[in-house]
Coordinates of C-alpha atoms and ligand atoms in Angstrom, one line a residue:
M1 CA 162.7 66.9 109.7
R2 CA 158.7 66.3 109.9
M3 CA 157.0 66.6 107.0
E4 CA 153.8 67.4 108.5
E5 CA 154.4 71.2 108.2
W6 CA 155.5 70.9 104.8
K7 CA 152.2 68.7 103.7
M8 CA 150.1 71.5 105.0
I9 CA 151.4 74.1 102.8
D10 CA 150.9 72.4 99.7
D11 CA 147.1 71.2 101.2
M12 CA 146.6 74.6 101.6
Q13 CA 147.7 76.0 98.7
S14 CA 145.6 73.1 96.4
Q15 CA 142.9 74.4 98.1
I16 CA 143.9 77.5 97.3
A17 CA 144.0 76.3 93.3
E18 CA 140.5 74.4 93.4
F19 CA 138.5 77.0 95.4
D20 CA 136.0 77.5 92.5
I21 CA 135.1 82.2 92.5
S22 CA 132.4 82.0 89.7
N23 CA 130.5 84.2 91.5
A24 CA 130.3 87.7 93.7
D25 CA 129.5 85.5 96.9
Q26 CA 132.1 82.7 96.0
L27 CA 134.5 85.7 96.2
E28 CA 133.6 87.0 99.7
Q29 CA 133.7 83.1 100.7
F30 CA 137.5 82.8 99.6
R31 CA 137.8 85.9 101.1
I32 CA 136.9 85.5 104.1
R33 CA 138.4 81.6 104.4
F34 CA 142.0 83.1 103.3
L35 CA 142.6 86.4 103.5
G36 CA 140.2 87.6 106.4
S37 CA 141.2 88.3 110.1
K38 CA 140.8 84.3 110.5
N39 CA 142.3 83.1 107.5
T40 CA 143.4 79.3 107.5
I41 CA 146.5 80.3 106.3
K42 CA 147.8 82.8 109.6
P43 CA 147.8 79.4 112.2
L44 CA 150.7 77.7 109.5
F45 CA 153.2 80.2 110.6
Q46 CA 153.6 78.8 114.3
H47 CA 154.6 76.1 112.7
V48 CA 157.5 77.9 112.2
R49 CA 158.9 76.6 115.1
D50 CA 158.5 72.9 114.6
V51 CA 160.8 73.5 111.6
A52 CA 164.5 72.6 112.1
P53 CA 166.1 75.7 112.5
E54 CA 167.9 75.6 109.1
L55 CA 164.6 75.2 107.3
R56 CA 162.9 77.7 108.6
K57 CA 163.6 80.6 106.5
K58 CA 162.7 78.6 103.4
F59 CA 159.3 77.3 105.4
G60 CA 158.4 81.1 106.4
Q61 CA 159.2 81.9 102.4
Q62 CA 156.8 79.1 101.4
L63 CA 154.6 80.3 103.5
N64 CA 154.5 83.7 102.3
A65 CA 154.3 82.6 98.9
L66 CA 150.8 80.7 99.9
K67 CA 149.8 84.0 101.0
Q68 CA 150.5 86.2 98.5
S69 CA 148.9 82.9 96.1
A70 CA 145.9 83.8 98.1
E71 CA 145.9 87.3 97.6
Q72 CA 146.5 87.6 94.2
K73 CA 144.3 84.8 92.9
F74 CA 141.4 87.3 95.1
E75 CA 142.6 89.8 93.2
D76 CA 142.4 88.6 90.0
A77 CA 138.7 86.8 90.3
K78 CA 137.7 90.7 91.7
S79 CA 138.8 91.7 88.3
A80 CA 137.2 89.1 86.2
L81 CA 134.1 89.8 88.0
G82 CA 134.6 92.9 88.1
S83 CA 131.4 94.2 85.8
E84 CA 129.0 91.6 88.2
P85 CA 128.0 94.7 91.1
S86 CA 128.7 92.5 94.3
N87 CA 126.4 92.6 97.4
K88 CA 129.3 93.6 99.6
T89 CA 131.0 96.6 97.5
R90 CA 127.8 97.9 95.6
P91 CA 123.9 97.5 97.5
S92 CA 121.7 95.9 94.3
I93 CA 119.1 98.7 95.3
D94 CA 119.6 102.6 95.4
L95 CA 117.8 103.9 97.7
S96 CA 118.7 107.3 96.8
L97 CA 116.7 106.6 93.9
P98 CA 112.6 107.5 93.4
P99 CA 110.4 105.4 93.6
Y100 CA 108.2 104.1 91.1
P101 CA 105.3 105.8 90.6
H102 CA 102.3 104.4 92.2
P103 CA 99.2 105.3 90.5
K104 CA 96.7 106.7 92.2
G105 CA 93.1 105.2 91.6
A106 CA 90.2 107.6 90.4
Q107 CA 86.6 107.1 90.7
H108 CA 84.5 107.3 87.7
P109 CA 83.0 110.3 87.0
I110 CA 79.6 109.3 87.3
Q111 CA 80.5 107.8 90.3
I112 CA 81.6 111.2 91.8
V113 CA 78.3 113.0 90.6
M114 CA 76.4 110.4 91.7
N115 CA 77.7 110.6 95.5
R116 CA 77.4 114.5 94.6
I117 CA 73.8 114.1 94.0
V118 CA 73.2 111.6 96.8
D119 CA 75.3 113.5 99.8
V120 CA 72.7 116.4 98.3
F121 CA 69.9 114.7 99.1
Q122 CA 70.9 112.8 102.5
R123 CA 71.3 115.5 104.0
I124 CA 67.5 116.5 103.9
G125 CA 66.5 113.7 105.1
F126 CA 65.8 110.8 101.8
T127 CA 67.6 107.5 102.3
V128 CA 69.0 105.6 99.3
A129 CA 66.9 102.9 97.9
E130 CA 68.4 100.3 95.3
E131 CA 67.0 97.7 93.7
R132 CA 67.3 95.2 91.0
E133 CA 68.4 96.1 87.0
I134 CA 66.5 93.6 85.6
E135 CA 62.9 94.5 86.4
D136 CA 58.5 93.0 85.5
D137 CA 56.9 95.1 83.5
W138 CA 54.7 96.1 86.0
H139 CA 56.7 97.7 88.7
N140 CA 58.4 99.4 85.2
F141 CA 55.3 100.3 83.4
T142 CA 51.8 99.1 85.3
A143 CA 52.7 100.3 88.7
M144 CA 53.8 103.8 87.0
N145 CA 50.4 104.1 85.3
T146 CA 51.6 102.7 81.8
P147 CA 49.2 100.0 81.1
E148 CA 50.0 97.8 78.3
N149 CA 49.5 99.6 74.7
H150 CA 49.8 103.2 76.8
P151 CA 51.1 105.3 74.2
A152 CA 53.7 106.6 76.7
R153 CA 55.6 103.4 76.7
D154 CA 57.4 104.4 73.2
M155 CA 59.1 107.2 75.1
Q156 CA 61.6 104.3 76.0
D157 CA 62.5 101.7 73.7
T158 CA 62.5 98.8 76.2
F159 CA 65.1 96.1 76.3
Y160 CA 62.9 93.0 76.9
L161 CA 64.1 89.9 77.9
K162 CA 64.1 87.1 75.2
D163 CA 62.6 84.1 77.4
D164 CA 59.5 86.2 79.4
M165 CA 58.5 89.2 77.5
N166 CA 57.4 90.3 80.9
Y167 CA 61.1 91.2 82.2
V168 CA 62.7 94.3 81.2
L169 CA 65.9 95.9 81.8
R170 CA 64.3 98.9 83.6
T171 CA 63.6 101.8 81.6
H172 CA 64.5 104.1 84.8
T173 CA 64.4 104.0 88.1
S174 CA 61.1 105.3 88.7
S175 CA 60.7 101.1 89.2
V176 CA 62.3 101.2 92.6
Q177 CA 59.4 104.2 93.6
A178 CA 57.2 101.0 92.7
R179 CA 58.7 98.5 95.0
I180 CA 59.5 101.1 98.1
M181 CA 55.6 102.0 97.9
T182 CA 54.2 98.4 97.3
Q183 CA 56.4 97.6 100.2
S184 CA 56.1 100.4 103.0
Q185 CA 53.8 103.1 103.8
P186 CA 54.5 106.7 104.2
P187 CA 55.9 108.9 105.2
I188 CA 58.4 107.4 102.7
R189 CA 61.5 109.9 101.0
I190 CA 64.2 107.8 99.3
I191 CA 65.7 108.5 96.6
A192 CA 66.9 105.7 94.2
P193 CA 70.3 105.5 92.4
G194 CA 71.4 103.2 89.9
R195 CA 72.0 102.3 86.3
V196 CA 68.8 102.1 83.4
Y197 CA 68.6 100.5 79.9
R198 CA 67.4 102.0 76.7
N199 CA 67.5 100.4 73.3
E200 CA 68.3 103.6 71.9
T201 CA 71.3 104.3 68.8
I202 CA 74.0 104.9 70.7
S203 CA 75.7 108.6 69.9
A204 CA 77.9 110.8 71.4
R205 CA 75.0 112.2 73.3
S206 CA 72.7 109.0 73.8
H207 CA 73.6 105.5 74.9
C208 CA 71.5 102.5 75.7
Q209 CA 72.8 102.2 78.9
F210 CA 73.1 105.3 81.8
H211 CA 72.9 106.1 85.6
Q212 CA 69.7 108.1 87.3
I213 CA 68.4 109.7 90.5
E214 CA 65.0 109.6 90.7
G215 CA 63.2 111.0 94.4
L216 CA 60.2 110.2 95.9
Y217 CA 58.5 111.9 98.6
I218 CA 54.9 110.8 99.8
D219 CA 53.5 112.0 103.3
E220 CA 50.5 114.4 104.3
G221 CA 50.2 117.4 102.5
V222 CA 53.1 117.7 100.3
S223 CA 53.1 119.8 97.8
F224 CA 54.0 121.3 94.4
A225 CA 55.8 124.8 96.5
D226 CA 57.8 121.4 98.2
M227 CA 58.6 120.2 95.3
K228 CA 60.5 123.1 94.2
Q229 CA 61.7 124.3 97.2
T230 CA 63.3 121.2 97.4
L231 CA 64.7 121.3 93.4
L232 CA 66.2 124.8 94.4
Y233 CA 67.8 123.8 97.1
Y234 CA 69.4 120.9 95.0
A235 CA 70.1 123.1 92.0
R236 CA 72.1 125.5 94.4
A237 CA 74.1 122.5 96.3
M238 CA 75.5 121.4 93.0
Y239 CA 75.8 124.6 90.8
G240 CA 76.5 127.3 93.4
E241 CA 73.6 129.6 95.2
D242 CA 73.4 132.1 92.5
V243 CA 72.1 129.3 90.3
K244 CA 68.4 130.0 88.5
I245 CA 66.4 127.4 87.6
R246 CA 63.0 127.2 85.7
L247 CA 60.3 124.6 85.8
R248 CA 58.4 124.2 82.1
P249 CA 54.9 122.1 81.8
S250 CA 56.0 119.5 80.8
Y251 CA 54.4 114.6 80.3
F252 CA 54.7 112.0 82.9
P253 CA 51.9 109.2 83.3
F254 CA 53.7 108.9 86.4
T255 CA 52.8 112.3 88.0
E256 CA 50.7 114.7 87.4
P257 CA 51.2 117.9 87.1
S258 CA 54.4 117.2 85.5
A259 CA 57.2 119.7 84.9
E260 CA 60.9 119.6 83.6
M261 CA 63.7 121.5 85.3
D262 CA 66.0 123.5 83.4
V263 CA 69.3 125.0 85.0
Y264 CA 70.8 128.5 83.9
W265 CA 74.2 127.6 82.3
G266 CA 75.2 130.6 80.3
L267 CA 75.5 132.0 77.4
E268 CA 79.2 133.6 76.6
N269 CA 81.2 131.3 74.3
E270 CA 80.7 128.7 72.0
I271 CA 80.8 125.5 74.1
D272 CA 78.0 127.3 76.3
Y273 CA 75.7 127.4 73.2
R274 CA 76.9 123.9 71.8
I275 CA 76.2 122.6 75.3
T276 CA 73.0 125.0 75.9
K277 CA 71.7 123.9 72.0
G278 CA 72.2 127.8 71.9
T279 CA 69.0 128.6 75.0
G280 CA 71.5 129.1 77.5
W281 CA 69.4 126.8 80.0
L282 CA 70.4 123.2 80.8
E283 CA 67.2 120.7 80.9
V284 CA 68.5 118.7 84.2
L285 CA 65.5 117.0 85.9
G286 CA 61.7 115.7 85.1
C287 CA 59.3 116.3 88.3
G288 CA 56.2 116.1 89.1
M289 CA 53.4 115.2 91.8
V290 CA 52.9 111.7 92.0
D291 CA 50.0 110.8 89.7
P292 CA 46.8 109.6 92.7
A293 CA 46.7 106.5 90.2
V294 CA 50.6 105.5 91.3
L295 CA 49.5 105.3 95.0
D296 CA 46.6 103.7 94.4
N297 CA 48.0 101.2 92.0
C298 CA 51.1 100.9 95.1
G299 CA 48.5 100.2 97.8
I300 CA 48.7 103.9 99.4
D301 CA 45.9 106.2 100.5
S302 CA 46.1 108.9 97.6
K303 CA 43.2 110.7 99.7
K304 CA 45.0 111.2 102.5
Y305 CA 48.7 111.1 101.1
T306 CA 50.0 113.3 98.1
G307 CA 54.1 113.3 96.9
F308 CA 56.7 114.3 94.2
A309 CA 59.1 112.4 92.8
F310 CA 61.6 113.6 90.4
G311 CA 64.4 111.9 88.5
M312 CA 67.6 112.8 86.6
G313 CA 70.4 112.1 84.6
I314 CA 73.8 111.7 85.9
E315 CA 75.6 111.3 82.5
R316 CA 74.5 114.4 81.6
Q317 CA 75.1 116.2 84.8
A318 CA 78.6 114.7 84.8
M319 CA 79.4 115.8 81.0
F320 CA 78.1 119.5 81.4
T321 CA 80.3 119.5 85.0
Y322 CA 83.5 117.5 83.5
R323 CA 82.8 119.7 80.1
I324 CA 83.0 116.2 78.3
P325 CA 82.1 116.3 75.0
D326 CA 81.0 112.9 73.9
I327 CA 79.4 110.7 76.0
R328 CA 80.9 107.3 75.1
M329 CA 83.5 107.9 76.5
L330 CA 82.0 107.8 80.3
F331 CA 82.0 103.9 79.2
E332 CA 84.7 103.0 77.5
N333 CA 87.5 102.5 80.5
D334 CA 89.5 104.1 78.7
I335 CA 93.0 104.7 81.3
R336 CA 93.2 108.1 79.8
F337 CA 90.3 109.8 80.4
L338 CA 89.6 107.7 83.7
S339 CA 92.7 108.9 85.3
Q340 CA 92.2 112.8 84.8
F341 CA 89.8 112.1 87.5
V342 CA 92.3 111.1 90.2
N343 CA 91.8 114.1 92.0
A344 CA 88.7 115.9 91.2
Ligands
LIG401 N1 60.9 108.1 84.8 C1 61.9 109.6 84.5 C2 62.4 109.8 83.3 O1 63.0 108.4 83.3 C3 61.5 110.6 84.9 C4 60.6 111.2 86.3 C5 60.9 110.5 87.4 C6 60.1 112.1 86.0 C7 59.9 111.3 88.4 C8 59.5 112.3 86.5 C9 59.0 112.0 88.1 O2 62.1 110.2 82.7

């Protein structure tokens, strides 16, 4: 009797016994090796004919027992691992689950309103001009007909740079007007959107930083009527075709005559009453004909050219467009507030 065949059974038995199954991968390896269609036990059955006839039955029984012990080990290991999901039996990703919500970003309400206003003026030929936020005294004040000791400097509580009092955080984007006028000659038609700073006590209605858009139009024969029509066009684009506007006389050092424009909001309920301080009118912007002194300061011939300018705060318009009760909400970056503008 050849011993070889019997040894093969013993070897296989110890391979089965020694095979470590401690995870689903190993379980699968085990299955392929001992129970799969190309398992290593199967070829042993061919050796039945090499065995002496009287021993064949026993040999066959041993092979079957070997196979069963592999099956048994597989079943035991499988139920031991049972609670652990197997890659093969259960997909680790459930493709039928709804996806995680992917939060959409939102534009800041200031940006939304600013873009809309810029858009309105770009449609009629204004181009956007942007400039520095740290500005020298001349461009922020002097060029704009507000020399040192001019009482109008008190209107705008200014942040001066600690090291050099000649520099300020710009108090209005009129400084951009000054820069453009000194760099170029009419026709000039620009809007200047940007952030400005004033040393004001922070409250529900005012902040030390806010945004403005200023406009400037200089050419031959530009009149107050041109300004009025431009501003009416703007008000209609922003607040609807039926909007009513009014111009009230006002004062700015850099314009003469000067006015403030109000938009009629309505006075139907308590909120209207609060927003408009009981008048029904919202103060939207300051405007006027560019003072000839400003043109001369900036090297533009005031005998030949005239122009108008206007300036508006963005925060207030955002506040009444979206009924935001407190200006500070615009600067706190609270995601609960900002996410409300996802579809705005
Ligand atoms: N610069 C003015 C302000 O900040 C606004 C303004 C601009 C008024 C242009 C008239 C003309 O209040």
